[in-house]
CSV table of C-alpha atoms and ligand atoms in Angstrom, one decimal:
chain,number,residue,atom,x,y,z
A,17,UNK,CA,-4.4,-22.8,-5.1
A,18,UNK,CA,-4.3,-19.5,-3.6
A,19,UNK,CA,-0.6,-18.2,-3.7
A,20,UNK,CA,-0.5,-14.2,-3.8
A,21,UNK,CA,-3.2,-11.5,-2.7
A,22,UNK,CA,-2.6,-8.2,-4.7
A,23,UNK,CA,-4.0,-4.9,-2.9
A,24,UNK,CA,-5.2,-1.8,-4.4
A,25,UNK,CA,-4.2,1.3,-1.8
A,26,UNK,CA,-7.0,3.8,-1.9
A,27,UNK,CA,-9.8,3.7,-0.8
A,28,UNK,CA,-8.9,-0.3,-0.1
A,29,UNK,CA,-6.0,-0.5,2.2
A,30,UNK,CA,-7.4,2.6,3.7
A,31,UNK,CA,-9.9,5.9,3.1
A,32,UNK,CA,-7.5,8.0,1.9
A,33,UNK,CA,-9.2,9.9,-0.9
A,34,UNK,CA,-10.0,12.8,1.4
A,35,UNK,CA,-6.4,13.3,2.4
A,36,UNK,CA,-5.3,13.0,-1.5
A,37,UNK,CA,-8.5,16.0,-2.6
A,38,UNK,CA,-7.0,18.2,0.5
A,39,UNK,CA,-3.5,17.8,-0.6
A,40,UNK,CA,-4.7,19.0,-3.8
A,41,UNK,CA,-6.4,21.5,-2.4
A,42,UNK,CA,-3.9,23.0,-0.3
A,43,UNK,CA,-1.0,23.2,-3.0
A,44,UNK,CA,-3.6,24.6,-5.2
A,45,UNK,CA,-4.2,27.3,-2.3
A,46,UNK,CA,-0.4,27.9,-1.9
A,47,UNK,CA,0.8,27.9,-5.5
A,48,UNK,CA,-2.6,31.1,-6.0
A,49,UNK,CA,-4.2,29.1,-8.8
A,50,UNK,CA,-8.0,29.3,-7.4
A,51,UNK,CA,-9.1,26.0,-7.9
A,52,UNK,CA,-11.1,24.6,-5.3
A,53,UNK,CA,-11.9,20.6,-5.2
A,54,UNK,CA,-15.6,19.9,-3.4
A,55,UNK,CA,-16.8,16.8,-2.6
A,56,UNK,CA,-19.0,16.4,-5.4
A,57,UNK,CA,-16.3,17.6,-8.6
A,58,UNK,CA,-13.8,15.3,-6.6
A,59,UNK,CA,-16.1,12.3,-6.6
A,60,UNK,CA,-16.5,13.3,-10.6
A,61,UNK,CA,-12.6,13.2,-11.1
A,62,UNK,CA,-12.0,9.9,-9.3
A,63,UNK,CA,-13.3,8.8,-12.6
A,64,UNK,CA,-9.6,9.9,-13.9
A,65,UNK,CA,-7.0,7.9,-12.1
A,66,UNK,CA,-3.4,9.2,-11.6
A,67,UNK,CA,-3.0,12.8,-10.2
A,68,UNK,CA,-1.3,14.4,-12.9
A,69,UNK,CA,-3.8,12.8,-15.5
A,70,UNK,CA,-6.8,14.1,-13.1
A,71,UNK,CA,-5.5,17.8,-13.0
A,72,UNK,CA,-4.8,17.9,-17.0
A,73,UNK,CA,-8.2,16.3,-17.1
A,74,UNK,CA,-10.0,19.1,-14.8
A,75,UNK,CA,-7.9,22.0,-16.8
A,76,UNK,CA,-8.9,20.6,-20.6
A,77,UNK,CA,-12.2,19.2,-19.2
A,78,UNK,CA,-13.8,22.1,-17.1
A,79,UNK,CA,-11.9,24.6,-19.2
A,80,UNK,CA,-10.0,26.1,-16.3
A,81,UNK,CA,-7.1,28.5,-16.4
A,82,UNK,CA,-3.9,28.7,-16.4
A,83,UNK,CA,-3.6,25.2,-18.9
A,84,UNK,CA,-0.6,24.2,-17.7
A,85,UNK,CA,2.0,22.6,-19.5
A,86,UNK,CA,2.8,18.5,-18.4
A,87,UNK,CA,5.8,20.1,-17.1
A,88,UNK,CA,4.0,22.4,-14.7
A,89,UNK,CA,1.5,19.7,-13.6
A,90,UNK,CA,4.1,17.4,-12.7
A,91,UNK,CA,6.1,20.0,-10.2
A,92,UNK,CA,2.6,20.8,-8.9
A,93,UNK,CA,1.9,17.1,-8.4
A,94,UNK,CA,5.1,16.6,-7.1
A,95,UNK,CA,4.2,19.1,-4.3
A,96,UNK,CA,0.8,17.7,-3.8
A,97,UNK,CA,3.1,14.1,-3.1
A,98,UNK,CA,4.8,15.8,-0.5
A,99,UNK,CA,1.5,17.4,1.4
A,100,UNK,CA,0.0,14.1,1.2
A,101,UNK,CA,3.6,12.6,2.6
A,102,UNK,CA,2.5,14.9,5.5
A,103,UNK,CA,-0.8,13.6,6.4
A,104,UNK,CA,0.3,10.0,5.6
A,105,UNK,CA,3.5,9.9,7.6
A,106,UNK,CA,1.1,12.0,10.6
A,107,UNK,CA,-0.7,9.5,11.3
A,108,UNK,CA,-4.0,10.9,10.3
A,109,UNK,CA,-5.1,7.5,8.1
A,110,UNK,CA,-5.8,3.9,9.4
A,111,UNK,CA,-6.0,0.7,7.8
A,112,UNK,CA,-9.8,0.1,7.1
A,113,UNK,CA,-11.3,-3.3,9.3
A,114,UNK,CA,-9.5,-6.4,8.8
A,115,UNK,CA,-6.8,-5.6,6.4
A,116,UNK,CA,-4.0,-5.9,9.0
A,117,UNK,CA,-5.2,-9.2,10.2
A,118,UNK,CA,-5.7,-10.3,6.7
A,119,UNK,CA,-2.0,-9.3,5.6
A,120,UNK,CA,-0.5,-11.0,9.0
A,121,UNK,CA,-2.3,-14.6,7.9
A,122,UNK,CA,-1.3,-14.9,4.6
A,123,UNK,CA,2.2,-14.0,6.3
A,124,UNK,CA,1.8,-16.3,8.7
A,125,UNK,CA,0.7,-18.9,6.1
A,126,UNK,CA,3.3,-18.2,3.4
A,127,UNK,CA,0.5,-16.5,1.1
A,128,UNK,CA,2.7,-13.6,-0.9
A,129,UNK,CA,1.5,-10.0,-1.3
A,130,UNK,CA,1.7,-7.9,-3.7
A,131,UNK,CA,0.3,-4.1,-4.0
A,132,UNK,CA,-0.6,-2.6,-7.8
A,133,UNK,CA,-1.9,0.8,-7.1
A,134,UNK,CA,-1.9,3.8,-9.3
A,135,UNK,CA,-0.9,6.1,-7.2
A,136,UNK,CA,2.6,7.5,-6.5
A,137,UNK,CA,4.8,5.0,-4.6
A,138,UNK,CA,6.0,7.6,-2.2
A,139,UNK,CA,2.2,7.6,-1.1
A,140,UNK,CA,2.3,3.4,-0.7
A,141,UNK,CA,5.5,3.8,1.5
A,142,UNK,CA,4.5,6.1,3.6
A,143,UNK,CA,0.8,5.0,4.0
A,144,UNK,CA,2.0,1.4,5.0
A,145,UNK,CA,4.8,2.5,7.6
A,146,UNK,CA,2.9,4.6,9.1
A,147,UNK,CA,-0.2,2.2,9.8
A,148,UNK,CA,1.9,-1.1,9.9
A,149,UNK,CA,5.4,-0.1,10.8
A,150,UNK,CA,8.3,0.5,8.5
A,151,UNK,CA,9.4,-3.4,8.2
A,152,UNK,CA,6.1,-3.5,6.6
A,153,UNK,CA,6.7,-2.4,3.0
A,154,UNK,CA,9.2,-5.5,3.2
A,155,UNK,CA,5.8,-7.4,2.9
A,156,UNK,CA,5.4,-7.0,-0.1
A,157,UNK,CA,7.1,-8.8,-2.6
A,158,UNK,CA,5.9,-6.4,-5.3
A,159,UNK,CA,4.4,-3.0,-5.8
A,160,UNK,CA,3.6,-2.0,-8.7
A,161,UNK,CA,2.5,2.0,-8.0
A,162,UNK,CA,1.8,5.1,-10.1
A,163,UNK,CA,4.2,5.8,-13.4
A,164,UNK,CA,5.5,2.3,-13.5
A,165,UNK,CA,2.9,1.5,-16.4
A,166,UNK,CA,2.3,4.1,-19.5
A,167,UNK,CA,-1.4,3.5,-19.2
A,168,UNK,CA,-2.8,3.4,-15.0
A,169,UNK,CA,-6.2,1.7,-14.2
A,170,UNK,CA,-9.1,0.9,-15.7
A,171,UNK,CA,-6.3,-0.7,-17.9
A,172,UNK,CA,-4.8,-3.9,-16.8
A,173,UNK,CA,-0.9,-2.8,-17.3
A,174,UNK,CA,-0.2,-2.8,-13.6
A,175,UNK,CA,-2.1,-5.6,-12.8
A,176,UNK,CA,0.3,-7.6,-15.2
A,177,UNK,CA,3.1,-5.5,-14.3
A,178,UNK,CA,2.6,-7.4,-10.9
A,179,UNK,CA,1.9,-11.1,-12.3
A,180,UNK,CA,4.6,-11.1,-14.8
A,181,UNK,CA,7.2,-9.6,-11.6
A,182,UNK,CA,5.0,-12.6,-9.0
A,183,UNK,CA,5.7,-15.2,-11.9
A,184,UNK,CA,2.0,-16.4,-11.1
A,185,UNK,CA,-0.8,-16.7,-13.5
A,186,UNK,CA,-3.5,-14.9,-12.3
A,187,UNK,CA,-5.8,-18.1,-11.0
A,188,UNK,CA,-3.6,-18.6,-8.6
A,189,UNK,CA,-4.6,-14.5,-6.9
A,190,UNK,CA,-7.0,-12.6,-6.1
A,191,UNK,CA,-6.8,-8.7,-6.1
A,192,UNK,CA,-8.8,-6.2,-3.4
A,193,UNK,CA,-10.2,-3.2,-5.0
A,194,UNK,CA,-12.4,-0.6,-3.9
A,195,UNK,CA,-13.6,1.1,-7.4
A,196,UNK,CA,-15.0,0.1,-10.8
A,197,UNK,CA,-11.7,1.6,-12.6
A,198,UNK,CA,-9.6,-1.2,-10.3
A,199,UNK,CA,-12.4,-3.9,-10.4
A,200,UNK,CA,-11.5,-3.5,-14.8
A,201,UNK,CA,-8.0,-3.3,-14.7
A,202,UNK,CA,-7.9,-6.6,-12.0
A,203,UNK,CA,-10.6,-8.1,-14.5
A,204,UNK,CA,-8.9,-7.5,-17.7
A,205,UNK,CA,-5.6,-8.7,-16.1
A,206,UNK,CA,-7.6,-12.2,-16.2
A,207,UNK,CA,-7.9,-11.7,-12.2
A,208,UNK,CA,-11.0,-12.5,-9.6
A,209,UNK,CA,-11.6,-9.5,-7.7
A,210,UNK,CA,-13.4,-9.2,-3.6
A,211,UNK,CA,-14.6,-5.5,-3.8
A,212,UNK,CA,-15.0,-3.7,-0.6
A,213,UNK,CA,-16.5,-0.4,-1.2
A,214,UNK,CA,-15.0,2.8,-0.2
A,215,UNK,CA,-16.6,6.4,0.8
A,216,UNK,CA,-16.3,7.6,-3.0
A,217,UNK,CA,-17.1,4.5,-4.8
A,218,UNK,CA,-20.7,3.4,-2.5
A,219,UNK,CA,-22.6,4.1,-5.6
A,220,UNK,CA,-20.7,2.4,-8.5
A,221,UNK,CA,-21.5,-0.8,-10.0
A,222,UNK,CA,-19.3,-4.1,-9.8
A,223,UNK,CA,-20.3,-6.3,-12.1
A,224,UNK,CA,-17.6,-9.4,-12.6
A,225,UNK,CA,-16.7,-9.1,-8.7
A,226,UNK,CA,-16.6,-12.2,-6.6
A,227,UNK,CA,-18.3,-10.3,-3.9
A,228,UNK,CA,-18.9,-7.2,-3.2
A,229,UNK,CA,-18.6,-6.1,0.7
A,230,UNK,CA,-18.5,-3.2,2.9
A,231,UNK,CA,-15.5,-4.0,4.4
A,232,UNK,CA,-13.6,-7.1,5.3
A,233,UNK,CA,-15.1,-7.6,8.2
A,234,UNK,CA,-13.5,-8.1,12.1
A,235,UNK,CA,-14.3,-10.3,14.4
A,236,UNK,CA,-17.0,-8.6,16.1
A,237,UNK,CA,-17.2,-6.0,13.4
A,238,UNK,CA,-18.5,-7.8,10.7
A,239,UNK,CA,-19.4,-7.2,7.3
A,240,UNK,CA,-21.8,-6.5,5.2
A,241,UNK,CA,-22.1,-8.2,1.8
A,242,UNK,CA,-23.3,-6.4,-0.7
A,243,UNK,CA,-23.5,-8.9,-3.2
A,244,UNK,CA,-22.0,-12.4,-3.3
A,245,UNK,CA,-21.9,-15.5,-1.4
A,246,UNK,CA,-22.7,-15.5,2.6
A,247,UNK,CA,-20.1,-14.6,4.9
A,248,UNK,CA,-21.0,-17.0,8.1
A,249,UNK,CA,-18.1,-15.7,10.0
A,250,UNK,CA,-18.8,-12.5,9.3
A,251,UNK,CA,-14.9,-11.4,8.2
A,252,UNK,CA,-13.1,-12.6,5.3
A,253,UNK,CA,-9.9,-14.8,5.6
A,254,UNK,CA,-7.7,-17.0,3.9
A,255,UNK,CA,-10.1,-19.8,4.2
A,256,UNK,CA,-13.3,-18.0,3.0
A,257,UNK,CA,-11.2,-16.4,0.2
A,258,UNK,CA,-10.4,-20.1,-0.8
A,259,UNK,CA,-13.7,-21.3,-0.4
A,260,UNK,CA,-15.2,-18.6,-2.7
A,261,UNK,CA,-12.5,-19.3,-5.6
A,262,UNK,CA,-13.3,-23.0,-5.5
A,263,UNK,CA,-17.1,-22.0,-6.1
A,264,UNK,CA,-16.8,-19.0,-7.6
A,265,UNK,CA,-18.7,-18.0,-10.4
A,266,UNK,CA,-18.3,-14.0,-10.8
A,267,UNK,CA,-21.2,-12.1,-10.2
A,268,UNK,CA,-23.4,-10.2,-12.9
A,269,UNK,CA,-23.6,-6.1,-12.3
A,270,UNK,CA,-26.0,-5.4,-8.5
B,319,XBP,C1,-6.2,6.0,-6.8
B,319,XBP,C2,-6.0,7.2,-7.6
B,319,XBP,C3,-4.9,8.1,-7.3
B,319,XBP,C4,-5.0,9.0,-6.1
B,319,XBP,C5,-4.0,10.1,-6.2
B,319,XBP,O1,-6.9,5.0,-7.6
B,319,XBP,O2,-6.7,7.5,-8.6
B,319,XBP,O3,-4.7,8.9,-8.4
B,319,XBP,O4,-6.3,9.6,-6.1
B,319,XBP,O5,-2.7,9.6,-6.3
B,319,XBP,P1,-6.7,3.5,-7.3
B,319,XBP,P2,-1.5,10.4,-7.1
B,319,XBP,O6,-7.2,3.3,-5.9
B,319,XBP,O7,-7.7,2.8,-8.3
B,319,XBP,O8,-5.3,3.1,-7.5
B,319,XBP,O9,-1.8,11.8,-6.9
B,319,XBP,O10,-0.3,9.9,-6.4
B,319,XBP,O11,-1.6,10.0,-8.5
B,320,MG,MG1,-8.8,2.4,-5.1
């Protein structure tokens, strides 16, 4: 019944948002442009998804100058890729509890993986060899990332991207999200969705998710649920996630 787990990347696989808002940051810094990203504006332009769409958002949004041209915010993003690369490739991010032993069962138990992510796939390649080696990426049968689709998250296109290139329908997955503009695009894309909640999505609201937890859960770290059915083990795994599709009935907004 259940033949491929689909990851979202940030925020899911890892935190990474604070490494993505300093690479901003520091190419802003280094290209003279005198925009600063806090905390709080950041956690207001997560709303956008996609780099390049959240700086031409910021610039026609907050009125900021120069308004560069889609030329000039792609080089700049470009450079921001290649900070990020940096921090990713350094070490300085780590797989958040129990995704590594989650992705090493369904290996072991001939469950496929996918990724469908909106950001750049640079970013995907580097965050997964550096946290699970660089056989890793071979994982994953597909990965749908960044420009791939015309139109990135809270729109389904890279969710189906990923089922059409899986040849499943989606009943037969279950996608891993960390934000409301992922828990859409996995809905719309006809998928059920486990939510774990990151450092810049703790406030948002879920509704449709087939639980909502703080993380997946180790054992003898476990999890908190948030919302959803009871998690006796205290860790999600293949056979939980099973158990919750066969009784699932999604749940209505917390
Ligand atoms: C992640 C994003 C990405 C990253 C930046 O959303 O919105 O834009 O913040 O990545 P999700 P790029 O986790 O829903 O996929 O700068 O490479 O676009
Ligand atoms: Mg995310």
């Amino acid at each position: 019944m259940l033949e491929a787990l689909i990851f979202d990347v940030d925020g899911t696989l890892a935190e990474t948002e604070e490494a993505h808002r300093l690479s901003f940051n520091a190419v802003f810094a280094s290209e003279g442009l005198g925009w600063v990203w806090d905390q709080p504006l950041y956690t207001d332009l997560l709303r956008i998804t996609g780099g390049k769409e959240r700086i031409a958002h910021y610039i026609s949004a907050y009125g900021v100058k120069p308004a560069l041209t889609k030329d000039a915010i792609a080089l700049l993003h470009q450079k921001k890729t290649a900070r990020y690369a940096a921090m990713a490739s350094g070490g300085e991010l780590q797989l958040r509890p129990g995704i590594g032993r989650l992705l090493r069962q369904a290996r072991d138990e001939g469950v496929r993986l996918a990724i469908a992510t909106t950001t750049s796939l640079p970013n995907v390649e580097n965050l997964i060899a550096a946290t699970l080696g660089a056989d890793a990426v071979g994982w994953f049968e597909v990965i749908g990332a960044g420009d791939q689709v015309a139109a990135k998250k809270p729109a389904p296109d890279i969710y189906l991207h990923v089922l059409e290139r899986l040849r499943l329908p989606p009943s037969a997955c279950l996608a891993f999200e960390d934000s409301r503009n992922g828990l859409e695009a996995a809905r719309a894309a006809g998928l059920a969705v486990v939510v774990t909640v990151s450092s810049y999505t703790a406030d948002e609201e879920f509704p449709g998710a087939l639980v909502i937890l703080n993380h997946l859960g180790e054992p003898g770290q476990p999890c908190r649920v948030i919302a959803g059915p009871a998690l006796p083990s205290g860790y999600i795994d293949l056979e939980t996630l099973t158990g919750m599709m066969r009784s699932s009935s999604a749940l209505p907004a917390r």
